[in-house]
PDB file of C-alpha atoms in Angstrom:
ATOM      1  CA  MET A1185     -50.841  21.306 -34.121  1.00  0.00           C
ATOM      2  CA  ASN A1186     -48.144  23.043 -36.091  1.00  0.00           C
ATOM      3  CA  ALA A1187     -49.637  26.497 -35.377  1.00  0.00           C
ATOM      4  CA  SER A1188     -52.931  28.084 -34.391  1.00  0.00           C
ATOM      5  CA  GLY A1189     -55.618  29.620 -36.532  1.00  0.00           C
ATOM      6  CA  ILE A1190     -56.964  28.996 -40.004  1.00  0.00           C
ATOM      7  CA  GLY A1191     -54.535  26.985 -42.133  1.00  0.00           C
ATOM      8  CA  ALA A1192     -52.874  25.301 -39.169  1.00  0.00           C
ATOM      9  CA  VAL A1193     -52.500  21.535 -39.452  1.00  0.00           C
ATOM     10  CA  ARG A1194     -53.396  19.151 -36.680  1.00  0.00           C
ATOM     11  CA  THR A1195     -51.900  15.668 -37.006  1.00  0.00           C
ATOM     12  CA  SER A1196     -53.802  12.795 -35.429  1.00  0.00           C
ATOM     13  CA  THR A1197     -51.885   9.635 -34.598  1.00  0.00           C
ATOM     14  CA  TRP A1198     -53.886   6.597 -33.593  1.00  0.00           C
ATOM     15  CA  GLN A1199     -53.184   2.968 -32.834  1.00  0.00           C
ATOM     16  CA  LYS A1200     -52.394   0.505 -35.621  1.00  0.00           C
ATOM     17  CA  GLY A1201     -50.365   3.045 -37.591  1.00  0.00           C
ATOM     18  CA  VAL A1202     -53.226   5.389 -38.416  1.00  0.00           C
ATOM     19  CA  VAL A1203     -51.994   8.927 -39.090  1.00  0.00           C
ATOM     20  CA  PHE A1204     -53.968  11.672 -40.791  1.00  0.00           C
ATOM     21  CA  LYS A1205     -54.137  15.445 -40.872  1.00  0.00           C
ATOM     22  CA  GLU A1206     -56.855  17.964 -40.238  1.00  0.00           C
ATOM     23  CA  VAL A1207     -56.404  21.363 -41.886  1.00  0.00           C
ATOM     24  CA  ILE A1208     -58.091  24.086 -39.827  1.00  0.00           C
ATOM     25  CA  THR A1209     -60.753  25.978 -41.813  1.00  0.00           C
ATOM     26  CA  ASP A1210     -62.474  27.917 -38.995  1.00  0.00           C
ATOM     27  CA  TRP A1211     -60.824  29.000 -35.759  1.00  0.00           C
ATOM     28  CA  GLN A1212     -62.686  30.818 -33.000  1.00  0.00           C
ATOM     29  CA  PRO A1213     -60.875  30.286 -29.676  1.00  0.00           C
ATOM     30  CA  ASN A1214     -63.117  29.037 -26.874  1.00  0.00           C
ATOM     31  CA  LYS A1215     -65.998  28.669 -29.375  1.00  0.00           C
ATOM     32  CA  GLN A1216     -65.234  26.368 -32.284  1.00  0.00           C
ATOM     33  CA  MET A1217     -62.661  24.785 -34.546  1.00  0.00           C
ATOM     34  CA  HIS A1218     -63.548  23.242 -37.907  1.00  0.00           C
ATOM     35  CA  TYR A1219     -61.276  21.372 -40.280  1.00  0.00           C
ATOM     36  CA  ARG A1220     -61.134  19.377 -43.469  1.00  0.00           C
ATOM     37  CA  PHE A1221     -59.598  15.944 -43.420  1.00  0.00           C
ATOM     38  CA  ASP A1222     -56.340  15.500 -45.320  1.00  0.00           C
ATOM     39  CA  ILE A1223     -55.921  11.748 -45.412  1.00  0.00           C
ATOM     40  CA  ASP A1224     -53.571   9.736 -47.587  1.00  0.00           C
ATOM     41  CA  PRO A1225     -55.432   6.410 -47.888  1.00  0.00           C
ATOM     42  CA  ASP A1226     -52.218   4.651 -48.925  1.00  0.00           C
ATOM     43  CA  ALA A1227     -50.546   5.690 -45.671  1.00  0.00           C
ATOM     44  CA  ILE A1228     -53.144   3.908 -43.510  1.00  0.00           C
ATOM     45  CA  PRO A1229     -52.723   0.144 -43.125  1.00  0.00           C
ATOM     46  CA  ASP A1230     -55.610  -1.772 -44.733  1.00  0.00           C
ATOM     47  CA  ASP A1231     -56.506  -3.583 -41.527  1.00  0.00           C
ATOM     48  CA  ALA A1232     -56.253  -0.526 -39.249  1.00  0.00           C
ATOM     49  CA  LEU A1233     -59.733   0.937 -39.782  1.00  0.00           C
ATOM     50  CA  ASP A1234     -63.169  -0.316 -40.602  1.00  0.00           C
ATOM     51  CA  LYS A1235     -63.399  -0.493 -44.393  1.00  0.00           C
ATOM     52  CA  HIS A1236     -66.694   1.362 -44.186  1.00  0.00           C
ATOM     53  CA  VAL A1237     -65.036   4.663 -43.204  1.00  0.00           C
ATOM     54  CA  LYS A1238     -61.784   4.617 -45.156  1.00  0.00           C
ATOM     55  CA  LEU A1239     -61.288   7.778 -47.167  1.00  0.00           C
ATOM     56  CA  GLY A1240     -62.138   7.034 -50.751  1.00  0.00           C
ATOM     57  CA  GLY A1241     -63.508   3.711 -49.572  1.00  0.00           C
ATOM     58  CA  GLU A1242     -66.416   1.769 -50.876  1.00  0.00           C
ATOM     59  CA  TYR A1243     -68.878   3.029 -48.250  1.00  0.00           C
ATOM     60  CA  PHE A1244     -68.120   6.334 -46.506  1.00  0.00           C
ATOM     61  CA  SER A1245     -65.417   8.998 -46.678  1.00  0.00           C
ATOM     62  CA  PRO A1246     -64.948  11.587 -43.914  1.00  0.00           C
ATOM     63  CA  LEU A1247     -64.655  15.053 -45.481  1.00  0.00           C
ATOM     64  CA  TYR A1248     -64.993  17.709 -42.774  1.00  0.00           C
ATOM     65  CA  GLY A1249     -65.209  17.860 -39.017  1.00  0.00           C
ATOM     66  CA  GLY A1250     -65.317  20.241 -36.151  1.00  0.00           C
ATOM     67  CA  TYR A1251     -65.612  20.847 -32.446  1.00  0.00           C
ATOM     68  CA  GLU A1252     -67.973  23.382 -30.919  1.00  0.00           C
ATOM     69  CA  LEU A1253     -68.257  24.591 -27.342  1.00  0.00           C
ATOM     70  CA  SER A1254     -71.556  25.695 -25.832  1.00  0.00           C
ATOM     71  CA  GLU A1255     -72.974  26.181 -22.373  1.00  0.00           C
ATOM     72  CA  ASP A1256     -76.011  24.477 -20.885  1.00  0.00           C
ATOM     73  CA  LYS A1257     -78.515  26.132 -18.509  1.00  0.00           C
ATOM     74  CA  SER A1258     -76.417  25.134 -15.495  1.00  0.00           C
ATOM     75  CA  GLY A1259     -73.286  26.770 -16.850  1.00  0.00           C
ATOM     76  CA  ASN A1260     -71.583  23.501 -17.787  1.00  0.00           C
ATOM     77  CA  THR A1261     -69.537  23.417 -20.973  1.00  0.00           C
ATOM     78  CA  ILE A1262     -70.763  21.100 -23.719  1.00  0.00           C
ATOM     79  CA  LEU A1263     -68.299  19.884 -26.352  1.00  0.00           C
ATOM     80  CA  THR A1264     -69.891  18.778 -29.619  1.00  0.00           C
ATOM     81  CA  LEU A1265     -68.087  16.910 -32.400  1.00  0.00           C
ATOM     82  CA  LYS A1266     -69.491  16.901 -35.922  1.00  0.00           C
ATOM     83  CA  THR A1267     -68.300  15.045 -39.007  1.00  0.00           C
ATOM     84  CA  THR A1268     -69.458  15.482 -42.590  1.00  0.00           C
ATOM     85  CA  VAL A1269     -69.084  12.318 -44.614  1.00  0.00           C
ATOM     86  CA  GLN A1270     -69.554  11.399 -48.231  1.00  0.00           C
ATOM     87  CA  ASP A1271     -71.799   8.415 -48.866  1.00  0.00           C
ATOM     88  CA  ASN A1272     -70.141   6.399 -51.636  1.00  0.00           C
ATOM     89  CA  THR A1273     -72.907   3.814 -51.817  1.00  0.00           C
ATOM     90  CA  ASN A1274     -76.055   3.705 -53.879  1.00  0.00           C
ATOM     91  CA  PHE A1275     -78.161   2.514 -50.941  1.00  0.00           C
ATOM     92  CA  GLY A1276     -79.766   5.906 -50.170  1.00  0.00           C
ATOM     93  CA  VAL A1277     -81.431   6.373 -46.810  1.00  0.00           C
ATOM     94  CA  TYR A1278     -80.453   2.896 -45.607  1.00  0.00           C
ATOM     95  CA  SER A1279     -76.725   3.614 -45.854  1.00  0.00           C
ATOM     96  CA  ARG A1280     -77.114   7.070 -44.347  1.00  0.00           C
ATOM     97  CA  ILE A1281     -78.800   5.571 -41.291  1.00  0.00           C
ATOM     98  CA  TRP A1282     -75.932   3.101 -40.837  1.00  0.00           C
ATOM     99  CA  GLY A1283     -73.402   5.873 -41.420  1.00  0.00           C
ATOM    100  CA  GLU A1284     -75.001   7.935 -38.675  1.00  0.00           C
ATOM    101  CA  VAL A1285     -74.912   4.971 -36.288  1.00  0.00           C
ATOM    102  CA  ILE A1286     -71.222   4.314 -37.051  1.00  0.00           C
ATOM    103  CA  PHE A1287     -70.180   7.935 -36.602  1.00  0.00           C
ATOM    104  CA  GLN A1288     -72.341   8.528 -33.518  1.00  0.00           C
ATOM    105  CA  ASP A1289     -70.616   5.564 -31.884  1.00  0.00           C
ATOM    106  CA  PHE A1290     -67.220   6.904 -32.934  1.00  0.00           C
ATOM    107  CA  HIS A1291     -68.049  10.402 -31.665  1.00  0.00           C
ATOM    108  CA  HIS A1292     -69.260   9.032 -28.342  1.00  0.00           C
ATOM    109  CA  SER A1293     -66.059   7.002 -27.879  1.00  0.00           C
ATOM    110  CA  LEU A1294     -63.784   9.900 -28.818  1.00  0.00           C
ATOM    111  CA  LEU A1295     -65.594  12.480 -26.680  1.00  0.00           C
ATOM    112  CA  THR A1296     -65.642  10.099 -23.702  1.00  0.00           C
ATOM    113  CA  LEU A1297     -61.876   9.607 -24.065  1.00  0.00           C
ATOM    114  CA  MET A1298     -61.343  13.376 -24.249  1.00  0.00           C
ATOM    115  CA  LYS A1299     -63.551  13.968 -21.206  1.00  0.00           C
ATOM    116  CA  ASN A1300     -61.712  11.348 -19.155  1.00  0.00           C
ATOM    117  CA  ARG A1301     -58.312  12.750 -20.119  1.00  0.00           C
ATOM    118  CA  ALA A1302     -59.362  16.337 -19.378  1.00  0.00           C
ATOM    119  CA  GLU A1303     -60.805  15.438 -15.989  1.00  0.00           C
ATOM    120  CA  LYS A1304     -57.768  13.316 -15.116  1.00  0.00           C
ATOM    121  CA  SER A1305     -55.480  16.241 -15.995  1.00  0.00           C
ATOM    122  CA  LEU A1306     -57.584  18.570 -13.876  1.00  0.00           C
ATOM    123  CA  ILE A1307     -57.419  16.228 -10.901  1.00  0.00           C
ATOM    124  CA  ALA A1308     -53.663  15.773 -11.355  1.00  0.00           C
ATOM    125  CA  ALA A1309     -53.157  19.542 -11.454  1.00  0.00           C
ATOM    126  CA  VAL A1310     -54.772  20.071  -8.045  1.00  0.00           C
ATOM    127  CA  SER A1311     -52.402  19.826  -5.106  1.00  0.00           C
ATOM    128  CA  TYR A1312     -52.863  20.377  -1.409  1.00  0.00           C
ATOM    129  CA  ASN A1313     -50.364  21.492   1.226  1.00  0.00           C
TER     130      ASN A1313
END
């Protein structure tokens, strides 16, 4: 991120040349961070993403997202990722169901990656004499 707080810009760089920005719209340290997507569709290679989720695409466009932290009854921290998308189809409920399936799968993959990286960093930070 280029800064912290509302207005800061987080740049995400993925495989296959995918780069997009998230402009922070809500910032509450250790609680939540929300953002709006700032994606230049011309800057993302056509074959890099599923055509169903390309911004301004024929099917779905991601608009807003956010991470929220909460605590379960055992005191464990729960990280939740939410994405608001625009349905560009005229298929109604049918397309919304598929959109939810696509984004739930994406969220699961991304949160699993984040969990594995965080736990690996924690393990690497522990040293014994």
